[in-house]
Short mmCIF file of C-alpha atoms in Angstrom, two decimals:
data_model
loop_
_atom_site.label_atom_id
_atom_site.label_comp_id
_atom_site.label_asym_id
_atom_site.label_seq_id
_atom_site.Cartn_x
_atom_site.Cartn_y
_atom_site.Cartn_z
CA MET A 1 -71.97 -0.06 40.27
CA SER A 2 -71.53 3.69 39.14
CA THR A 3 -74.23 5.50 37.07
CA SER A 4 -71.89 5.70 34.02
CA MET A 5 -71.23 1.95 34.19
CA ILE A 6 -74.98 1.16 34.29
CA SER A 7 -75.51 3.40 31.24
CA VAL A 8 -72.82 1.46 29.35
CA VAL A 9 -74.25 -1.87 30.28
CA TYR A 10 -77.73 -0.61 29.29
CA ALA A 11 -76.57 0.68 25.98
CA ILE A 12 -74.70 -2.63 25.19
CA PHE A 13 -77.90 -4.55 26.11
CA LEU A 14 -80.07 -2.36 23.76
CA GLY A 15 -77.32 -2.59 21.00
CA ALA A 16 -77.44 -6.33 21.05
CA MET A 17 -81.22 -6.31 20.90
CA ILE A 18 -81.03 -3.82 17.89
CA LEU A 19 -78.66 -6.21 16.00
CA PHE A 20 -80.79 -9.21 16.68
CA ASN A 21 -83.89 -7.13 15.70
CA MET A 22 -82.50 -6.06 12.35
CA VAL A 23 -81.13 -9.35 11.31
CA GLY A 24 -84.23 -11.43 12.41
CA ASN A 25 -86.90 -9.10 11.05
CA SER A 26 -84.94 -8.55 7.77
CA MET A 27 -85.00 -12.35 7.27
CA VAL A 28 -88.78 -12.47 7.78
CA CYS A 29 -89.28 -9.85 5.05
CA ILE A 30 -86.85 -11.63 2.62
CA VAL A 31 -88.67 -14.94 3.24
CA VAL A 32 -92.02 -13.50 2.58
CA LEU A 33 -90.99 -11.65 -0.55
CA LYS A 34 -88.87 -14.56 -2.04
CA ASN A 35 -91.51 -17.21 -1.71
CA LYS A 36 -94.97 -17.03 -3.44
CA ALA A 37 -96.38 -19.63 -1.17
CA MET A 38 -95.65 -17.30 1.86
CA ARG A 39 -97.66 -14.44 0.35
CA THR A 40 -100.89 -15.12 2.26
CA SER A 41 -102.97 -12.47 3.85
CA ILE A 42 -101.69 -13.25 7.37
CA ASN A 43 -98.03 -13.46 6.19
CA TRP A 44 -98.25 -9.93 4.51
CA LEU A 45 -99.44 -8.63 7.84
CA LEU A 46 -96.57 -10.30 9.51
CA PHE A 47 -94.33 -8.66 6.84
CA TYR A 48 -95.64 -5.25 7.72
CA LEU A 49 -95.05 -6.13 11.42
CA ALA A 50 -91.48 -6.95 10.67
CA ILE A 51 -91.02 -3.70 8.78
CA ALA A 52 -92.40 -1.71 11.82
CA ASP A 53 -90.06 -3.80 14.18
CA VAL A 54 -87.05 -3.02 12.05
CA LEU A 55 -87.86 0.65 12.12
CA VAL A 56 -88.03 0.47 15.86
CA ALA A 57 -84.30 -0.67 15.87
CA VAL A 58 -83.30 1.95 13.17
CA PHE A 59 -84.77 4.95 15.00
CA PHE A 60 -83.69 3.86 18.42
CA THR A 61 -79.96 3.45 17.35
CA PRO A 62 -79.19 7.21 17.41
CA CYS A 63 -81.03 7.38 20.78
CA ILE A 64 -78.52 4.87 22.23
CA LEU A 65 -75.53 6.71 20.54
CA SER A 66 -76.68 9.92 22.22
CA HIS A 67 -75.45 8.48 25.47
CA PHE A 68 -71.83 8.67 24.19
CA ILE A 69 -72.00 11.76 21.97
CA LYS A 70 -72.16 15.37 23.17
CA LEU A 71 -74.61 17.31 21.09
CA PRO A 72 -74.23 20.94 20.21
CA SER A 73 -76.28 23.35 22.34
CA GLY A 74 -79.00 25.67 21.09
CA ILE A 75 -81.32 25.09 18.08
CA VAL A 76 -79.04 22.57 16.47
CA GLY A 77 -79.14 20.26 19.52
CA ASP A 78 -82.85 20.75 19.75
CA MET A 79 -83.35 19.77 16.12
CA LEU A 80 -81.15 16.71 16.50
CA CYS A 81 -83.15 15.66 19.58
CA LYS A 82 -86.40 16.18 17.82
CA PHE A 83 -85.70 14.26 14.55
CA LEU A 84 -82.83 12.00 15.31
CA MET A 85 -81.51 11.41 18.82
CA GLY A 86 -84.62 11.66 20.84
CA GLY A 87 -86.21 8.47 19.49
CA GLY A 88 -89.55 9.92 18.73
CA PHE A 89 -89.88 8.10 15.36
CA GLY A 90 -88.90 4.87 17.24
CA TRP A 91 -91.96 5.33 19.47
CA ALA A 92 -94.11 5.92 16.33
CA SER A 93 -92.83 2.59 14.92
CA ALA A 94 -93.50 0.84 18.17
CA SER A 95 -97.02 2.15 18.21
CA ALA A 96 -97.52 0.83 14.62
CA SER A 97 -96.18 -2.50 15.78
CA SER A 98 -98.80 -2.60 18.56
CA PHE A 99 -101.57 -1.62 16.18
CA LEU A 100 -100.53 -4.25 13.66
CA LEU A 101 -100.71 -6.93 16.17
CA VAL A 102 -104.20 -5.86 16.86
CA LEU A 103 -105.04 -5.92 13.17
CA ILE A 104 -103.48 -9.41 12.94
CA ALA A 105 -105.79 -10.56 15.78
CA PHE A 106 -108.86 -9.09 13.93
CA GLU A 107 -107.75 -10.85 10.86
CA ARG A 108 -107.51 -14.32 12.60
CA TYR A 109 -110.91 -13.47 14.36
CA HIS A 110 -112.68 -13.02 11.02
CA ALA A 111 -110.88 -16.00 9.47
CA THR A 112 -112.05 -18.29 12.27
CA LEU A 113 -115.32 -17.08 13.38
CA HIS A 114 -116.71 -15.48 10.15
CA PRO A 115 -114.73 -17.04 7.21
CA LEU A 116 -117.21 -15.73 4.65
CA LYS A 117 -116.72 -12.14 5.89
CA MET A 118 -112.94 -12.53 6.24
CA LEU A 119 -110.84 -9.41 5.89
CA SER A 120 -109.62 -9.18 2.23
CA ARG A 121 -105.98 -8.58 1.45
CA GLY A 122 -106.96 -5.26 -0.18
CA ARG A 123 -108.70 -4.14 3.01
CA SER A 124 -105.71 -5.19 5.12
CA LEU A 125 -103.42 -3.12 2.82
CA MET A 126 -105.58 -0.10 3.24
CA LEU A 127 -105.70 -0.34 6.99
CA VAL A 128 -101.81 -0.55 7.32
CA PRO A 129 -101.20 3.14 6.27
CA VAL A 130 -104.12 4.26 8.27
CA LEU A 131 -102.52 2.53 11.46
CA TRP A 132 -99.12 4.29 10.64
CA ILE A 133 -100.73 7.69 10.40
CA VAL A 134 -102.48 7.15 13.85
CA ALA A 135 -99.17 6.01 15.28
CA ILE A 136 -97.35 9.03 13.88
CA LEU A 137 -99.94 11.50 15.17
CA LEU A 138 -99.82 9.69 18.63
CA ALA A 139 -95.98 10.12 18.75
CA ALA A 140 -95.98 13.68 17.29
CA PRO A 141 -96.00 15.49 20.59
CA MET A 142 -92.79 13.60 21.62
CA VAL A 143 -91.07 14.82 18.48
CA LEU A 144 -92.27 18.37 18.77
CA LEU A 145 -91.45 18.70 22.54
CA PHE A 146 -88.03 17.18 22.55
CA ILE A 147 -85.25 19.56 23.33
CA TYR A 148 -81.52 19.22 24.24
CA ARG A 149 -80.74 19.84 27.93
CA GLU A 150 -77.29 21.02 28.16
CA GLU A 151 -76.96 20.68 31.97
CA ILE A 152 -77.66 16.99 31.91
CA GLN A 153 -76.27 16.50 28.29
CA ALA A 154 -79.40 14.61 27.10
CA CYS A 155 -82.47 14.88 25.06
CA GLU A 156 -85.58 15.38 27.16
CA ILE A 157 -89.34 15.96 26.51
CA VAL A 158 -90.43 19.24 28.13
CA PHE A 159 -94.16 19.48 28.51
CA PRO A 160 -95.93 22.92 29.58
CA ASN A 161 -96.68 21.41 32.98
CA TYR A 162 -96.76 18.21 35.14
CA LEU A 163 -100.59 17.54 34.36
CA THR A 164 -100.05 17.77 30.67
CA SER A 165 -97.15 15.33 30.83
CA ARG A 166 -99.14 12.79 32.96
CA PHE A 167 -102.10 12.99 30.68
CA TYR A 168 -100.05 12.47 27.56
CA HIS A 169 -98.07 9.50 28.77
CA LEU A 170 -101.16 7.89 30.18
CA ILE A 171 -103.07 8.18 26.88
CA TRP A 172 -100.08 6.80 25.02
CA SER A 173 -99.77 3.91 27.42
CA CYS A 174 -103.45 3.24 27.17
CA CYS A 175 -103.46 3.27 23.29
CA ASN A 176 -100.22 1.32 22.93
CA GLU A 177 -100.27 -1.11 25.87
CA PHE A 178 -103.57 -1.44 27.80
CA LEU A 179 -106.09 -1.36 24.87
CA PRO A 180 -104.07 -3.76 22.60
CA ILE A 181 -103.68 -6.16 25.43
CA CYS A 182 -107.50 -6.13 26.23
CA ILE A 183 -108.53 -6.33 22.52
CA MET A 184 -106.09 -9.16 21.64
CA GLY A 185 -107.05 -10.98 24.85
CA TYR A 186 -110.75 -10.94 24.00
CA LEU A 187 -110.28 -11.85 20.32
CA TYR A 188 -107.96 -14.79 20.85
CA THR A 189 -110.18 -16.01 23.76
CA ARG A 190 -113.19 -16.07 21.30
CA ILE A 191 -110.90 -17.83 18.59
CA VAL A 192 -109.78 -20.57 21.03
CA LEU A 193 -113.21 -21.39 22.15
CA CYS A 194 -114.46 -21.43 18.63
CA LEU A 195 -111.65 -23.79 17.44
CA ARG A 196 -112.19 -26.03 20.38
CA GLU A 197 -116.00 -26.35 19.60
CA ARG A 198 -115.24 -27.11 15.89
CA SER A 199 -112.58 -29.66 16.73
CA LEU A 200 -115.22 -31.58 18.78
CA VAL A 201 -117.71 -31.81 15.95
CA SER A 202 -115.48 -31.69 12.85
CA ALA A 203 -115.55 -34.32 10.24
CA SER A 204 -112.26 -36.14 9.19
CA SER A 205 -112.06 -34.17 5.97
CA GLN A 206 -111.91 -30.90 7.93
CA THR A 207 -109.23 -32.15 10.35
CA LYS A 208 -106.26 -30.97 8.33
CA VAL A 209 -107.69 -27.52 7.86
CA LEU A 210 -108.51 -27.09 11.45
CA HIS A 211 -105.06 -28.39 12.56
CA SER A 212 -103.47 -25.79 10.23
CA ARG A 213 -105.58 -23.03 11.66
CA HIS A 214 -104.88 -24.25 15.21
CA LYS A 215 -100.98 -24.02 14.43
CA VAL A 216 -101.16 -20.43 13.03
CA THR A 217 -103.46 -19.43 15.84
CA ARG A 218 -101.14 -20.89 18.50
CA MET A 219 -98.17 -18.93 16.99
CA LEU A 220 -100.02 -15.63 16.94
CA ILE A 221 -101.39 -16.17 20.49
CA LEU A 222 -97.64 -16.64 21.52
CA VAL A 223 -96.66 -13.47 19.72
CA SER A 224 -99.47 -11.64 21.68
CA VAL A 225 -98.42 -13.25 24.99
CA ILE A 226 -94.82 -12.09 24.38
CA PHE A 227 -96.25 -8.56 23.62
CA VAL A 228 -98.15 -8.69 26.97
CA LEU A 229 -95.02 -9.87 28.96
CA CYS A 230 -92.86 -7.24 27.34
CA TRP A 231 -95.15 -4.22 27.67
CA THR A 232 -96.95 -4.91 31.02
CA PRO A 233 -94.01 -3.68 33.20
CA SER A 234 -93.86 -0.51 31.28
CA ALA A 235 -97.60 0.13 31.34
CA VAL A 236 -97.61 -0.43 35.13
CA LEU A 237 -94.61 1.83 35.68
CA CYS A 238 -96.27 4.47 33.60
CA ALA A 239 -99.41 4.48 35.76
CA LEU A 240 -97.25 4.62 38.93
CA THR A 241 -94.77 7.20 37.60
CA PRO A 242 -94.86 9.40 40.70
CA LEU A 243 -93.92 6.52 42.88
CA VAL A 244 -91.11 5.17 40.75
CA PRO A 245 -87.52 6.18 41.74
CA GLY A 246 -86.17 8.42 38.93
CA HIS A 247 -89.77 9.02 37.70
CA ARG A 248 -89.94 9.49 33.82
CA VAL A 249 -86.27 8.69 33.27
CA THR A 250 -86.70 5.20 34.67
CA VAL A 251 -90.05 4.68 32.94
CA ASP A 252 -88.69 5.73 29.70
CA LYS A 253 -85.61 3.47 29.83
CA VAL A 254 -87.85 0.47 30.78
CA ALA A 255 -90.27 1.33 27.91
CA GLU A 256 -87.32 1.66 25.51
CA ALA A 257 -86.04 -1.80 26.41
CA SER A 258 -89.62 -3.23 26.29
CA ALA A 259 -90.13 -1.97 22.75
CA LEU A 260 -86.87 -3.41 21.45
CA LEU A 261 -87.14 -6.79 23.36
CA ASN A 262 -90.59 -7.35 21.92
CA SER A 263 -89.62 -6.35 18.37
CA CYS A 264 -86.55 -8.65 18.36
CA LEU A 265 -88.47 -11.81 19.77
CA ASN A 266 -91.10 -11.88 17.11
CA PRO A 267 -88.91 -13.36 14.30
CA LEU A 268 -87.50 -15.97 16.81
CA LEU A 269 -91.17 -17.15 17.45
CA TYR A 270 -91.85 -17.58 13.80
CA THR A 271 -88.63 -19.61 13.38
CA LEU A 272 -89.43 -21.80 16.35
CA HIS A 273 -93.15 -22.29 15.76
CA SER A 274 -93.68 -22.23 11.97
CA GLN A 275 -92.35 -25.18 9.95
CA GLN A 276 -93.14 -23.46 6.73
CA PHE A 277 -90.97 -20.44 7.76
CA ARG A 278 -88.14 -22.70 8.87
CA ARG A 279 -88.19 -24.60 5.55
CA ASN A 280 -88.25 -21.44 3.45
CA LEU A 281 -85.49 -19.90 5.63
CA ALA A 282 -83.37 -23.03 5.15
CA SER A 283 -83.99 -23.00 1.46
CA LEU A 284 -82.97 -19.38 1.26
CA PHE A 285 -79.66 -20.04 2.90
CA SER A 286 -78.93 -23.17 0.81
CA CYS A 287 -79.65 -21.08 -2.39
CA SER A 288 -77.18 -18.40 -1.22
CA ARG A 289 -74.53 -21.11 -0.59
CA ARG A 290 -74.96 -22.61 -3.99
CA GLU A 291 -74.61 -19.27 -5.60
CA LYS A 292 -71.34 -18.66 -3.76
CA LYS A 293 -70.01 -22.03 -4.96
CA THR A 294 -70.83 -21.30 -8.66
CA LYS A 295 -68.97 -17.92 -8.60
#
């Protein structure tokens, strides 16, 4: 298969994930906003996660289109790569999504192990913009160093030297992949052990509460497992970049696909695993059908 054919197949694959991402995560946002019963602390965090995932798709769309559009050379091409076609803001959104998953894990940890010291909604709301600022700062070098390379007709990050490039990409991978995986793994392991102990000694009056917490925790653990499965190949390839055929080009394409795949799978997990979400989603569709019939 020719290189151009592979690029077309790759672009179609990413385009399908972007479409699924936008539809699925938009539905998550609408369900949370339309139903008062869904406006719990954890669901608000899932709402912010859906926003970050939608932005991953929005900012990566021009990046995919750049495979089929010839950009102007010079400063105009450089500016388009920095702020539109390079996907730098897409990586900032992917970072925010990773950080929000860690915040969700902390919220579940406090709710389960320290219910009296549980993170308040106000505190969670204050942490969300802080996480976004950190994510933007982490992705800022990508935005600033993107240029348009006319000889390869593509956007590329140009670092001062190889060591700077390796250092930055390893830091980015550590902050967005290795650390979130380790933190979420530790927190959810503690949560599972705690819930198991309580289920053995709980009274019948507490059974319903524990069962509800079990269900929410299982769904969030599954979301974290999907994160690990999606991002581990990218993290490993980043660490082994000098040995990978194609070097950074291959690693960046895998990371791009990983970010989009992870962001489009989350709403599918909510639908399959949360009966409350399915019920509210079904009522949303039934309401829209009734409104069409009355018109």
